[in-house]
PDB file of C-alpha atoms and ligand atoms in Angstrom:
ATOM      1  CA  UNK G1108     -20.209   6.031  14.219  1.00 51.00           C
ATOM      2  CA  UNK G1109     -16.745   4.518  12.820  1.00 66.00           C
ATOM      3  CA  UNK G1110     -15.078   4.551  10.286  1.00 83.00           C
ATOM      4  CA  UNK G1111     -16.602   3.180   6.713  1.00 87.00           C
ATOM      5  CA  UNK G1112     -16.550  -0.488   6.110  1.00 92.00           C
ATOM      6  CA  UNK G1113     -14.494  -1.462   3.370  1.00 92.00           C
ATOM      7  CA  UNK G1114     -15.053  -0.383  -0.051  1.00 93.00           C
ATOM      8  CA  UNK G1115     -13.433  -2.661  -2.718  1.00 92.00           C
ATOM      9  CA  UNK G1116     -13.378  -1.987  -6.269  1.00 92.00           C
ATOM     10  CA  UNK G1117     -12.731  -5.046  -7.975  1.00 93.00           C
ATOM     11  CA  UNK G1118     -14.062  -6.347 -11.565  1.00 95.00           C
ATOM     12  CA  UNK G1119     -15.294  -9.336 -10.033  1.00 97.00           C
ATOM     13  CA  UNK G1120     -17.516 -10.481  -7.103  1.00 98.00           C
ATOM     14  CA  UNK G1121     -18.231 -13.135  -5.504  1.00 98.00           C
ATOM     15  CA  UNK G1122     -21.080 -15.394  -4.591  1.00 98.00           C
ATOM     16  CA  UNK G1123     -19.418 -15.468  -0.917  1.00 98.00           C
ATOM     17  CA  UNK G1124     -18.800 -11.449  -1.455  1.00 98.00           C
ATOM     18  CA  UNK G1125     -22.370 -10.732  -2.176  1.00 98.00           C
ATOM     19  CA  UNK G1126     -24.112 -12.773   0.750  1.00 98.00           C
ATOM     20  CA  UNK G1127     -21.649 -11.118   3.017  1.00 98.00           C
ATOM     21  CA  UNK G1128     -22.798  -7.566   2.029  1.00 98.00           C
ATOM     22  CA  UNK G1129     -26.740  -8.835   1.831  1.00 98.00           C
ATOM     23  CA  UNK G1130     -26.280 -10.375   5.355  1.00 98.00           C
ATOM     24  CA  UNK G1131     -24.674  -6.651   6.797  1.00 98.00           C
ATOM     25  CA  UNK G1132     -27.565  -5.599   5.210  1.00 98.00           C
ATOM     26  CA  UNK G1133     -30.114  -7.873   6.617  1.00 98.00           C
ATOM     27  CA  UNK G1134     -28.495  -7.568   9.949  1.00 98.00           C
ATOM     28  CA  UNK G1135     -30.486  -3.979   9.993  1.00 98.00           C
ATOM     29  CA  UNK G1136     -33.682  -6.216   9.467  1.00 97.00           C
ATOM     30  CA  UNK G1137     -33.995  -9.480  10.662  1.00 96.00           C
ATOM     31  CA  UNK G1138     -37.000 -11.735   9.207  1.00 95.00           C
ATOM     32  CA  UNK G1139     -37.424  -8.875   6.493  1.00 97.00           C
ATOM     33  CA  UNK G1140     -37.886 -10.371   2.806  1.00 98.00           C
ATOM     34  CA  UNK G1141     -38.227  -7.594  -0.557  1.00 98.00           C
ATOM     35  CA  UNK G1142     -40.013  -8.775  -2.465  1.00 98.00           C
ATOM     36  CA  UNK G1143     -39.549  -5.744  -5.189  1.00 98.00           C
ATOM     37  CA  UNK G1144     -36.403  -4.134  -5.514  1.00 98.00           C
ATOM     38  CA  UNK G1145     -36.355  -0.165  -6.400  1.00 97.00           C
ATOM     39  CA  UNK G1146     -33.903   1.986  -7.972  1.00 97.00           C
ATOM     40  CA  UNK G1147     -35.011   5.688  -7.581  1.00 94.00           C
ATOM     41  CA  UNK G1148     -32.567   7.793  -9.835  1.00 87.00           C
ATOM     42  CA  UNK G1149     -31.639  11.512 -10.454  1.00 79.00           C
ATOM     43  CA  UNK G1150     -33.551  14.000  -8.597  1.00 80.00           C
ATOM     44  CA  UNK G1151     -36.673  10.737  -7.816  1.00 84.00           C
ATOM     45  CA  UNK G1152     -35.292  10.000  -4.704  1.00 82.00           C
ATOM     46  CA  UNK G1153     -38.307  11.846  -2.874  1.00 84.00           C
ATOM     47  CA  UNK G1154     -40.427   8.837  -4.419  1.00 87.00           C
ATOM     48  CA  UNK G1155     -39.584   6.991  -1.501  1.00 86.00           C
ATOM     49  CA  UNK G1156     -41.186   9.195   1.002  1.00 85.00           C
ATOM     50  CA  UNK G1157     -44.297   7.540  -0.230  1.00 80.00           C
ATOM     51  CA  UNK G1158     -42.876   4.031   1.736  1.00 79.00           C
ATOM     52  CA  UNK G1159     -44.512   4.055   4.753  1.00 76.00           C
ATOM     53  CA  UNK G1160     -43.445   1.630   7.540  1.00 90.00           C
ATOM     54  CA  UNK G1161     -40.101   1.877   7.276  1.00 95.00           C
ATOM     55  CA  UNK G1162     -38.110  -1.151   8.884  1.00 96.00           C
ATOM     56  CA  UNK G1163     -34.804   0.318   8.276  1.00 97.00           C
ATOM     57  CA  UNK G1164     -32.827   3.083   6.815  1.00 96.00           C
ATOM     58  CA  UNK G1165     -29.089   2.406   5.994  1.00 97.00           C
ATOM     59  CA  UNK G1166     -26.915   4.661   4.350  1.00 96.00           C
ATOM     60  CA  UNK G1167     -24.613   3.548   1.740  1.00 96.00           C
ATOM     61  CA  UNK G1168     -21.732   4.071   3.486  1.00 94.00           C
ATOM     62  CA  UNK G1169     -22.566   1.844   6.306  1.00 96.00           C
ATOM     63  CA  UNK G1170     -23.129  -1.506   3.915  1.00 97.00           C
ATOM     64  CA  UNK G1171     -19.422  -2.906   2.905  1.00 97.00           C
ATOM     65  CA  UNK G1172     -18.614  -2.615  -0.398  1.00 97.00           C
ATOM     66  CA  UNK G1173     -21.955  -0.982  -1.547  1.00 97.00           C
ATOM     67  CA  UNK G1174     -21.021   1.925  -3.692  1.00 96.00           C
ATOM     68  CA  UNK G1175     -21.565   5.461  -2.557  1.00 91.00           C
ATOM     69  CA  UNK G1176     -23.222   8.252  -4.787  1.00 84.00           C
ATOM     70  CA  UNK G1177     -21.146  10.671  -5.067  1.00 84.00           C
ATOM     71  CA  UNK G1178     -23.434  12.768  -7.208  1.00 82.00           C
ATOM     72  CA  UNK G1179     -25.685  15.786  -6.064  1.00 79.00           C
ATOM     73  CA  UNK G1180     -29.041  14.586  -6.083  1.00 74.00           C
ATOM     74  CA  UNK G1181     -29.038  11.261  -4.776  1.00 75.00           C
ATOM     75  CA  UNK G1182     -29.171  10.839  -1.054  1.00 82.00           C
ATOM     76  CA  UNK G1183     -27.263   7.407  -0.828  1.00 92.00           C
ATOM     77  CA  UNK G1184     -29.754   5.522   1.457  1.00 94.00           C
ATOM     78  CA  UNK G1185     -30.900   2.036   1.097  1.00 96.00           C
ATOM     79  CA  UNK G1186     -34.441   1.704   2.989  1.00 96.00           C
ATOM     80  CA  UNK G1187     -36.243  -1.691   3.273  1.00 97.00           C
ATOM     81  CA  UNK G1188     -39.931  -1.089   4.116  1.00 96.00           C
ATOM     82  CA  UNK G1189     -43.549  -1.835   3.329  1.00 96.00           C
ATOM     83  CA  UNK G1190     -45.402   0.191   0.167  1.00 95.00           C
ATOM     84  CA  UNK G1191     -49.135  -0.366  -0.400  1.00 94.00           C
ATOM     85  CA  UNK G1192     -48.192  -4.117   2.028  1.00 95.00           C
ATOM     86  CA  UNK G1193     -45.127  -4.943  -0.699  1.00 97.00           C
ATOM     87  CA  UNK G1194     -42.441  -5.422   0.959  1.00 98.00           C
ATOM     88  CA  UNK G1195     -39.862  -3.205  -0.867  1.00 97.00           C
ATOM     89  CA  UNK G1196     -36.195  -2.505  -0.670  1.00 97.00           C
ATOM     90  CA  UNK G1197     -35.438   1.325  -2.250  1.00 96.00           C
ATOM     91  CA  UNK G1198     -32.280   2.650  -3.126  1.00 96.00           C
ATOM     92  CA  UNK G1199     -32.285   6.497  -3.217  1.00 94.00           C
ATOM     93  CA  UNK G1200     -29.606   7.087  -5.515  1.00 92.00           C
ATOM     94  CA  UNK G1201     -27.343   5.168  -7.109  1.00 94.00           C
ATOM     95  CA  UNK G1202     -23.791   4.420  -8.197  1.00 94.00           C
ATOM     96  CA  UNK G1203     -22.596   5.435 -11.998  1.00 95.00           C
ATOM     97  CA  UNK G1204     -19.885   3.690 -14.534  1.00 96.00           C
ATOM     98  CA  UNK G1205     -18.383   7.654 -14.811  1.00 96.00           C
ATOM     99  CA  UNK G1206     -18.098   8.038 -10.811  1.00 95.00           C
ATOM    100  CA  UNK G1207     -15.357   5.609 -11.405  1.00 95.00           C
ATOM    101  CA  UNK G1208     -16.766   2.271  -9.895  1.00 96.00           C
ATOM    102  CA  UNK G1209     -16.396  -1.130 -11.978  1.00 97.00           C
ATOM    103  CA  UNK G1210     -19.253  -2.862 -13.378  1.00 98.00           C
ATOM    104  CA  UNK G1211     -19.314  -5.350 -10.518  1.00 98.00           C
ATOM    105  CA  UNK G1212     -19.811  -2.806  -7.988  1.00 98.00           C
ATOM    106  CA  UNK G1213     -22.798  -1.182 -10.248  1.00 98.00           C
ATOM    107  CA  UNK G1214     -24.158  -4.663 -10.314  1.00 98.00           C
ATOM    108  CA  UNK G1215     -23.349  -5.438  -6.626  1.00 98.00           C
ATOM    109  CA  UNK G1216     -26.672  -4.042  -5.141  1.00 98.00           C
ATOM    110  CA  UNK G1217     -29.563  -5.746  -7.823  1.00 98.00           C
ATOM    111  CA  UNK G1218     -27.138  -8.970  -6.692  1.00 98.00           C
ATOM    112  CA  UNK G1219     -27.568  -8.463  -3.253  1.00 98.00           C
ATOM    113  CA  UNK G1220     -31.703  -7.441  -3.662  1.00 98.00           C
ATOM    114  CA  UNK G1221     -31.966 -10.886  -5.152  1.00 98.00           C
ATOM    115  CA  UNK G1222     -30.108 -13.034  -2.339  1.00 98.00           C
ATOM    116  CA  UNK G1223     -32.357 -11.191   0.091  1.00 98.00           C
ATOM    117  CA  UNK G1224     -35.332 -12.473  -2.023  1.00 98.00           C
ATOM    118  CA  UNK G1225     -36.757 -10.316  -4.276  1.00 98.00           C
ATOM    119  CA  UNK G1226     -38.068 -11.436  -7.533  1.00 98.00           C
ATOM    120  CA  UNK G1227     -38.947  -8.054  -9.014  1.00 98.00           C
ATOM    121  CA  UNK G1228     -36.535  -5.675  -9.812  1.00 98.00           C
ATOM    122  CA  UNK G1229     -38.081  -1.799 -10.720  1.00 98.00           C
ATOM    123  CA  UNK G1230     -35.436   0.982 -12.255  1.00 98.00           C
ATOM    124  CA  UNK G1231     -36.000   4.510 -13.130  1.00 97.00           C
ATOM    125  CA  UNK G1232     -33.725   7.255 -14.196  1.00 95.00           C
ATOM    126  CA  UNK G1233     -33.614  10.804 -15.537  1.00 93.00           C
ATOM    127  CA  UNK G1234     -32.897  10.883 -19.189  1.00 96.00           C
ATOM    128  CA  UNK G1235     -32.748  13.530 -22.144  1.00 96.00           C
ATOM    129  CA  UNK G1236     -35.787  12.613 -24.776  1.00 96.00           C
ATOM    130  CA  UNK G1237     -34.368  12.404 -28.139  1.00 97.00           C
ATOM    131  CA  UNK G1238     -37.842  11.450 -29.854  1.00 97.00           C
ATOM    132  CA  UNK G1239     -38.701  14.720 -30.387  1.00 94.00           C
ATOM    133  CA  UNK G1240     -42.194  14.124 -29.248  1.00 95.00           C
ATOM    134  CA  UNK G1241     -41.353  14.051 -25.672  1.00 95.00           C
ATOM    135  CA  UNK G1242     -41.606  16.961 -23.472  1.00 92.00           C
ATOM    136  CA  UNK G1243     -39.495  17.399 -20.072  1.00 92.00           C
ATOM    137  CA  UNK G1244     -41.714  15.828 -17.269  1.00 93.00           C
ATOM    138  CA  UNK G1245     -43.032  13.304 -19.322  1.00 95.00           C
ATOM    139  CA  UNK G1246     -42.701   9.747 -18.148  1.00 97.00           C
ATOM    140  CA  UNK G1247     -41.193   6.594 -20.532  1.00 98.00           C
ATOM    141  CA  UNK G1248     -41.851   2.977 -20.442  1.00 98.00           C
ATOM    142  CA  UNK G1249     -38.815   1.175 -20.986  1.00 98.00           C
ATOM    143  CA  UNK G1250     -39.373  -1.210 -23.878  1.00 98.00           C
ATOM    144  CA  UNK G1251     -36.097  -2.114 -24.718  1.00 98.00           C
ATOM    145  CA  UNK G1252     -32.983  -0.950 -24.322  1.00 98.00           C
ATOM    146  CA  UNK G1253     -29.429  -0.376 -26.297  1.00 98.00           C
ATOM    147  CA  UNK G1254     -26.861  -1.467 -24.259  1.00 98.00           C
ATOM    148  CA  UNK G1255     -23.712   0.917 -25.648  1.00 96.00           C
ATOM    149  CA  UNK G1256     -21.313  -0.295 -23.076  1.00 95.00           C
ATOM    150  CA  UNK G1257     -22.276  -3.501 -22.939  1.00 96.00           C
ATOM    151  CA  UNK G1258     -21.809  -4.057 -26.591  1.00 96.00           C
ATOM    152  CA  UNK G1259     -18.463  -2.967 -25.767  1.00 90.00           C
ATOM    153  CA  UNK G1260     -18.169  -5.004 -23.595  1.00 94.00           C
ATOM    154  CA  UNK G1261     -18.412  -3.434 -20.338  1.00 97.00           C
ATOM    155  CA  UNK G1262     -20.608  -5.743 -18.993  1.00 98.00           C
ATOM    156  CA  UNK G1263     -21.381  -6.470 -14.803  1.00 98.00           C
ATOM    157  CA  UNK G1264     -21.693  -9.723 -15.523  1.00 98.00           C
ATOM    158  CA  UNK G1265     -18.025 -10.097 -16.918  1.00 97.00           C
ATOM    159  CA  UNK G1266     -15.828 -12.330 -15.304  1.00 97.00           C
ATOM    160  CA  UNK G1267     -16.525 -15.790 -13.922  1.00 98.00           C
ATOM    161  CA  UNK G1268     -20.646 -16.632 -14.133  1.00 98.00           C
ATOM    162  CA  UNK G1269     -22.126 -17.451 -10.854  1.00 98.00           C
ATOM    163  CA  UNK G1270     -24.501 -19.873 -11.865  1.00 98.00           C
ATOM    164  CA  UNK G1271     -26.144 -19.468  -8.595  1.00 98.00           C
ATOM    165  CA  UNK G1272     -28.145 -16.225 -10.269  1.00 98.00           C
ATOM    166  CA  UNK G1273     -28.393 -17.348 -14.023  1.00 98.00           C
ATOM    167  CA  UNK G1274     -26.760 -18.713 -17.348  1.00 98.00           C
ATOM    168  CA  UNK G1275     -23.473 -18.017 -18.634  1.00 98.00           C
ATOM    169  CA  UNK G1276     -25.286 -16.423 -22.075  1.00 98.00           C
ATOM    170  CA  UNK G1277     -28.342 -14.974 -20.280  1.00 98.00           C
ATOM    171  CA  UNK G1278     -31.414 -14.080 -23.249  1.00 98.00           C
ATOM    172  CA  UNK G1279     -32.027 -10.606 -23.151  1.00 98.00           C
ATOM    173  CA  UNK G1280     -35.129 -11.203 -25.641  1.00 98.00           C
ATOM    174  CA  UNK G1281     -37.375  -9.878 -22.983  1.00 97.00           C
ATOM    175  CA  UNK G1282     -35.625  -8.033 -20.605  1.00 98.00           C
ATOM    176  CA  UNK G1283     -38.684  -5.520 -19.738  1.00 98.00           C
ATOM    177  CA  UNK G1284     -41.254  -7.596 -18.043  1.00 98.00           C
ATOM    178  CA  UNK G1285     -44.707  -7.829 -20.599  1.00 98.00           C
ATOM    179  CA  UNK G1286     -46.972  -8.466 -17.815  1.00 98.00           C
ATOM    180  CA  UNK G1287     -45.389  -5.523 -15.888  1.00 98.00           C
ATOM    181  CA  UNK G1288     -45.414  -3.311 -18.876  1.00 98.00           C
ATOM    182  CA  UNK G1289     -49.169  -3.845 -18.981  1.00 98.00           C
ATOM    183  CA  UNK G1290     -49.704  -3.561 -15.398  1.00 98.00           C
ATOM    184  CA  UNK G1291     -47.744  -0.362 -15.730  1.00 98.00           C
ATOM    185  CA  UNK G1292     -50.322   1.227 -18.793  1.00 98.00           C
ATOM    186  CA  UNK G1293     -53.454  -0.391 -16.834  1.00 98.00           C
ATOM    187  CA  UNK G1294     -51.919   2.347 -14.069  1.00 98.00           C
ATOM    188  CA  UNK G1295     -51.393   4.894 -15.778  1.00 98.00           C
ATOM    189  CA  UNK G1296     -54.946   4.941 -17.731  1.00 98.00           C
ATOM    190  CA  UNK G1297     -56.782   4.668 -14.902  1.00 98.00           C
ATOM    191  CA  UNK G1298     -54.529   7.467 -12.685  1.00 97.00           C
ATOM    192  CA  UNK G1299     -54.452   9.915 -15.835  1.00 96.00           C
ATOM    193  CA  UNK G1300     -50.863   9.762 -16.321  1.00 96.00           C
ATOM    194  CA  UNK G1301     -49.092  10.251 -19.771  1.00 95.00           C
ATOM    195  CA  UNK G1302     -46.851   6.995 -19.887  1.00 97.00           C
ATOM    196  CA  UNK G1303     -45.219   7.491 -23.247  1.00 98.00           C
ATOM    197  CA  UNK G1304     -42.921   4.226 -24.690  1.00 98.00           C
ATOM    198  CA  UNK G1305     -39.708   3.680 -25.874  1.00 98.00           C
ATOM    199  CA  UNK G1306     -36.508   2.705 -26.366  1.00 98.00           C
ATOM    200  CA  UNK G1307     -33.581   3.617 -23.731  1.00 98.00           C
ATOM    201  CA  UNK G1308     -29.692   3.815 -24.208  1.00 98.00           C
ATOM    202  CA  UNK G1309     -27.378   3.582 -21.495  1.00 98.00           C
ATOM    203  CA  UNK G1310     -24.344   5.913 -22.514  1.00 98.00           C
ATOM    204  CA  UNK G1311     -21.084   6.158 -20.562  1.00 96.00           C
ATOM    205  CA  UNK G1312     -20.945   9.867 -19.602  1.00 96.00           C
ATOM    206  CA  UNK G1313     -20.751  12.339 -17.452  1.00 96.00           C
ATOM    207  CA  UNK G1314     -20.615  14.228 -20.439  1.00 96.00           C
ATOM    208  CA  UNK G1315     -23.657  14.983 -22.144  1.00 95.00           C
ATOM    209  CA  UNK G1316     -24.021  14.228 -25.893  1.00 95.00           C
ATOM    210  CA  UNK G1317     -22.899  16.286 -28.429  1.00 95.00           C
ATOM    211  CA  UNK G1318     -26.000  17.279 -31.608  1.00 94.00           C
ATOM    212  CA  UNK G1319     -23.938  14.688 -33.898  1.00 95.00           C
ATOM    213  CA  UNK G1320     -24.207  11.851 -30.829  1.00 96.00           C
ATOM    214  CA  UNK G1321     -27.956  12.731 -30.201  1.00 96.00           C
ATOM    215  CA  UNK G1322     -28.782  12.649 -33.950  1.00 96.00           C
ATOM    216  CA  UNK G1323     -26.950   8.964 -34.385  1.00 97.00           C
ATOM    217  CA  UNK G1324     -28.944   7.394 -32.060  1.00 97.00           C
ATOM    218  CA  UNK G1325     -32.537   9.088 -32.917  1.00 97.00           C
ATOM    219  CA  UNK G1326     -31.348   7.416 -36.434  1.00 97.00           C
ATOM    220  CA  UNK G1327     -30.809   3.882 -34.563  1.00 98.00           C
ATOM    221  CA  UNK G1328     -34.026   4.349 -32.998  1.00 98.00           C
ATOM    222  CA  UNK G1329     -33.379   5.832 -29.708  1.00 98.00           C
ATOM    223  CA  UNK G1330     -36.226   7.333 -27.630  1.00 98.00           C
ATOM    224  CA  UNK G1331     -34.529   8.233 -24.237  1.00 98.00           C
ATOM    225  CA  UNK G1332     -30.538   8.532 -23.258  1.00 98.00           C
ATOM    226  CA  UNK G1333     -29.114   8.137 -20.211  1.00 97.00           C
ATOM    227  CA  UNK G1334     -25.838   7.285 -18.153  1.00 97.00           C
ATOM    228  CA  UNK G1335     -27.290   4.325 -16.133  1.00 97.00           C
ATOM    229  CA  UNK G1336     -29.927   2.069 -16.003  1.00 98.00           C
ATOM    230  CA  UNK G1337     -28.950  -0.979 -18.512  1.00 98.00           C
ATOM    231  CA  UNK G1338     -25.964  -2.741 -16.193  1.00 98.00           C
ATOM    232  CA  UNK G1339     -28.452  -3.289 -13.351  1.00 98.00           C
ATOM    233  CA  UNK G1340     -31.116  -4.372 -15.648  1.00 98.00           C
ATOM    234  CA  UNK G1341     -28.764  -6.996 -17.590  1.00 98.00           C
ATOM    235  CA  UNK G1342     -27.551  -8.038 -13.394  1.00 98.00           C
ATOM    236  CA  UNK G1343     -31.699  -8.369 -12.966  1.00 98.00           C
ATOM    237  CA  UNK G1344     -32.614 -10.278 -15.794  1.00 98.00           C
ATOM    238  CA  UNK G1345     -29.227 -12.810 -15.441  1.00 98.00           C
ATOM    239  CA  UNK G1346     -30.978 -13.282 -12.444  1.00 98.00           C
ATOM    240  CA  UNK G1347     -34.404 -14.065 -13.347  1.00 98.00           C
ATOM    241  CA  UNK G1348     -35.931 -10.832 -11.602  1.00 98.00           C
ATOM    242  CA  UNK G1349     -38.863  -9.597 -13.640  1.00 98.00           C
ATOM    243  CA  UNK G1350     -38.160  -5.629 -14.942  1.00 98.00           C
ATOM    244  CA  UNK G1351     -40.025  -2.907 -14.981  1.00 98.00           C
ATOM    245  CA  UNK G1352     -38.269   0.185 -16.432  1.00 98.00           C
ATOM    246  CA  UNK G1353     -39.327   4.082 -16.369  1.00 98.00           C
ATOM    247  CA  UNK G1354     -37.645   6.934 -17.497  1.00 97.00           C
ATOM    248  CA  UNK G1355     -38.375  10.300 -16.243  1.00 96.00           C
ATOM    249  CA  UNK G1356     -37.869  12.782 -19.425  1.00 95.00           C
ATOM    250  CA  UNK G1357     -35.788  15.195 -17.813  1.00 92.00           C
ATOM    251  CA  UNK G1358     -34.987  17.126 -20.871  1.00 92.00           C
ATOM    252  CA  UNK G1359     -35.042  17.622 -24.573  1.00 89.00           C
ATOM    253  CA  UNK G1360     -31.994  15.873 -26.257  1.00 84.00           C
ATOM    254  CA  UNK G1361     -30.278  19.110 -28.112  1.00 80.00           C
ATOM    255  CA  UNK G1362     -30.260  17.367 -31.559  1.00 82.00           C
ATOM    256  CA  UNK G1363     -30.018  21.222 -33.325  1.00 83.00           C
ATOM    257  CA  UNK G1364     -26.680  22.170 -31.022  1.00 84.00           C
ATOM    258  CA  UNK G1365     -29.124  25.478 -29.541  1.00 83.00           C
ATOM    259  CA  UNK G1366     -29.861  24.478 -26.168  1.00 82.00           C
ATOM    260  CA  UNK G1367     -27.504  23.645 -23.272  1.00 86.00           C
ATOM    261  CA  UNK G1368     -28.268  20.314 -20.546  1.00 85.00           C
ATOM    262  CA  UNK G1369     -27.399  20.904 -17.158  1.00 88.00           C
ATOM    263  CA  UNK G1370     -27.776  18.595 -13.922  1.00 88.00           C
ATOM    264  CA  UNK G1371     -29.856  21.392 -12.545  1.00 88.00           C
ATOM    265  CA  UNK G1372     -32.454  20.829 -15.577  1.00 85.00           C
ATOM    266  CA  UNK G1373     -32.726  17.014 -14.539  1.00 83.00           C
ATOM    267  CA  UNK G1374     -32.931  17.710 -11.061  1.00 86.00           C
ATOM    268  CA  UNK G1375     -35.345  20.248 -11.095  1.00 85.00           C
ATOM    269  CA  UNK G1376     -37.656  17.976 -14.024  1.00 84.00           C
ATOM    270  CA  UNK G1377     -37.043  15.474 -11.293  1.00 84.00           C
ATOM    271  CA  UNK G1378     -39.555  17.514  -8.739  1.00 83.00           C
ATOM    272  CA  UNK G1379     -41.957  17.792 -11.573  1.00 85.00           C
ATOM    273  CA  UNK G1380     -42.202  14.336 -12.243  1.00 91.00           C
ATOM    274  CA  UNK G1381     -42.119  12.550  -8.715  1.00 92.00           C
ATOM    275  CA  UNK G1382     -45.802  12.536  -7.852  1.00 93.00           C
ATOM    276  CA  UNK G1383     -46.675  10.845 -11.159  1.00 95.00           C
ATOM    277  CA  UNK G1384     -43.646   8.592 -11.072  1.00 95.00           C
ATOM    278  CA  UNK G1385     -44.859   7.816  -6.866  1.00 94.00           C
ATOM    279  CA  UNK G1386     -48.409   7.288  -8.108  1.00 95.00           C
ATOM    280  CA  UNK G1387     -47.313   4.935 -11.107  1.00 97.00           C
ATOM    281  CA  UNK G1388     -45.109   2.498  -9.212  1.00 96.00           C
ATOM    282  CA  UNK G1389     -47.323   2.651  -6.105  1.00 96.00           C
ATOM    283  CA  UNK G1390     -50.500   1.447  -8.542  1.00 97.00           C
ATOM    284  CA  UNK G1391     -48.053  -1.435 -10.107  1.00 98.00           C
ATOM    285  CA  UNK G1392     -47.161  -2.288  -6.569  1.00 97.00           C
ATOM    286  CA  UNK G1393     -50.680  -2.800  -5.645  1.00 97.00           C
ATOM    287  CA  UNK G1394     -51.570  -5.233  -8.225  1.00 97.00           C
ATOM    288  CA  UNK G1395     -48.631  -7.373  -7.858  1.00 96.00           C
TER     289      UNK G1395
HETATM  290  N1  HPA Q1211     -28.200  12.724 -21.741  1.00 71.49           N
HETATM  291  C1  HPA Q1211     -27.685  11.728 -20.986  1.00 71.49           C
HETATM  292  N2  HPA Q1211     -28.093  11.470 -19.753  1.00 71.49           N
HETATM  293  C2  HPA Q1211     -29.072  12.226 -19.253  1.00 71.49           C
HETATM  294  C3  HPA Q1211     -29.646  13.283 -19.980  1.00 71.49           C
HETATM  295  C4  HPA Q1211     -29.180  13.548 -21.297  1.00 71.49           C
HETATM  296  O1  HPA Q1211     -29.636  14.461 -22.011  1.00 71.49           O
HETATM  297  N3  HPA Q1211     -30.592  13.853 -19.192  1.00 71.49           N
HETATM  298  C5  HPA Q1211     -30.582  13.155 -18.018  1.00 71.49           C
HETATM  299  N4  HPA Q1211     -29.666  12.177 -18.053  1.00 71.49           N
END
């Protein structure tokens, strides 16, 4: 093996940029087409063991300028595949705002998934519950989202607009996919699995929130907090992908300051929760 193709970090890529990096990856498959895009997040990645024919398994660091994880818990492989017939292109693990990259590089990959052809574009993450009615293990539907960088402007789509992917102001009305959504509760009636609903926030971190942090947002109507998530889904729907979101409730937002969150809490919930979260997006997957 040599050395690691380049790995810029800039604020800004371009259209030429991002076909370059989706034909390195393509070169691993030639004549393969996603048609779903997957982001598996903390302590899911074993979701994609359920992809069977696998075309090709790349690791991050072997695609130029696709961002490494450098956190514990997410293997850092790309693998492009066939799930229930879709044709599927998973990302175990992804890159984080906190890990240092810009928001072009966390938008870099959904880019590259849609030059390669796929028109849906599925996320999950680990994230604390902060409606108090969720219990660690439980699985979210993303509704909607609060987009707390964005808002301050931290925002992948920042910079020039490629109108190649989508519109300078892209609506955000709809963001989560209706037709999905229901797809997703047909599923999980009909598999037994408790889908609860809500509302996530994409936070900067790494740190986790303090009790006056968690009880602001339950007041503006958070359900679920996490540290990723919302750039890739604003990158999908600027594209016109169709999103589904799900959250994995890794643990109980400490809105009473007594309990402490670790990454080995959401890593272990993780374990917990991958069969359900496997047997979720393989059912949506089969009705597409
Ligand atoms: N807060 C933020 N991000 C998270 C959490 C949390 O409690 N759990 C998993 N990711």
């Amino acid at each position: 093996m040599g050395a690691r193709p380049q790995l810029r970090k800039p604020y800004f890529f371009s259209l030429e940029d991002i076909d370059a990096v989706a034909a390195a990856v393509a070169a691993h498959a030639p004549g393969f087409t996603p048609r779903v895009g997957l982001i598996l997040g903390s302590g899911l990645g074993a979701v994609a063991e359920a992809a069977t024919d696998v075309v090709a398994e790349i690791p991050y660091t072997d695609i130029p300028d696709w961002p490494e994880s450098t956190v514990w818990g997410h293997a850092g492989k790309l693998i492009l595949g066939h799930w229930v017939g879709q044709p599927v292109m998973i990302m175990q693990g992804r890159a984080h705002y906190y890990e240092g990259y810009t928001m072009a590089q966390i938008g870099l990959p959904v880019r590259v998934m849609r030059r390669l052809g796929a028109e849906f574009f599925f996320v999950t993450n680990a994230a604390g519950g902060v409606n108090p009615e969720f219990n660690p293990g439980d699985l979210m539907l993303i509704r909607d989202h609060i987009n707390f960088m964005g808002l301050a402007g931290h925002s992948p789509l920042r910079g020039p607009n490629l109108d190649a992917f989508g519109p300078r102001f892209p609506d955000m009305g709809r963001a989560y996919d209706r037709q999905l959504m229901a797809l997703a509760r047909a599923v999980a009636a009909e598999k037994g699995i408790v889908l609860r609903e809500g509302v996530y926030v994409g936070v900067g971190g790494p740190q986790f929130e303090t009790p006056a942090d968690l009880r602001f947002l339950h007041t503006i109507g958070v359900d679920a907090v996490g540290m990723s998530t919302v750039p890739e889904v604003v990158t999908a729907v600027h594209s016109g992908m169709r999103v589904l979101g799900v959250s994995g409730i890794s643990n109980r937002a400490n809105l009473d300051g007594e309990t402490i969150t670790s990454h080995e809490e959401v890593l272990e919930a993780g374990r917990v929760m991958t069969p359900n979260l496997a047997a979720l997006i393989e059912g949506v997957l089969a009705r597409l």
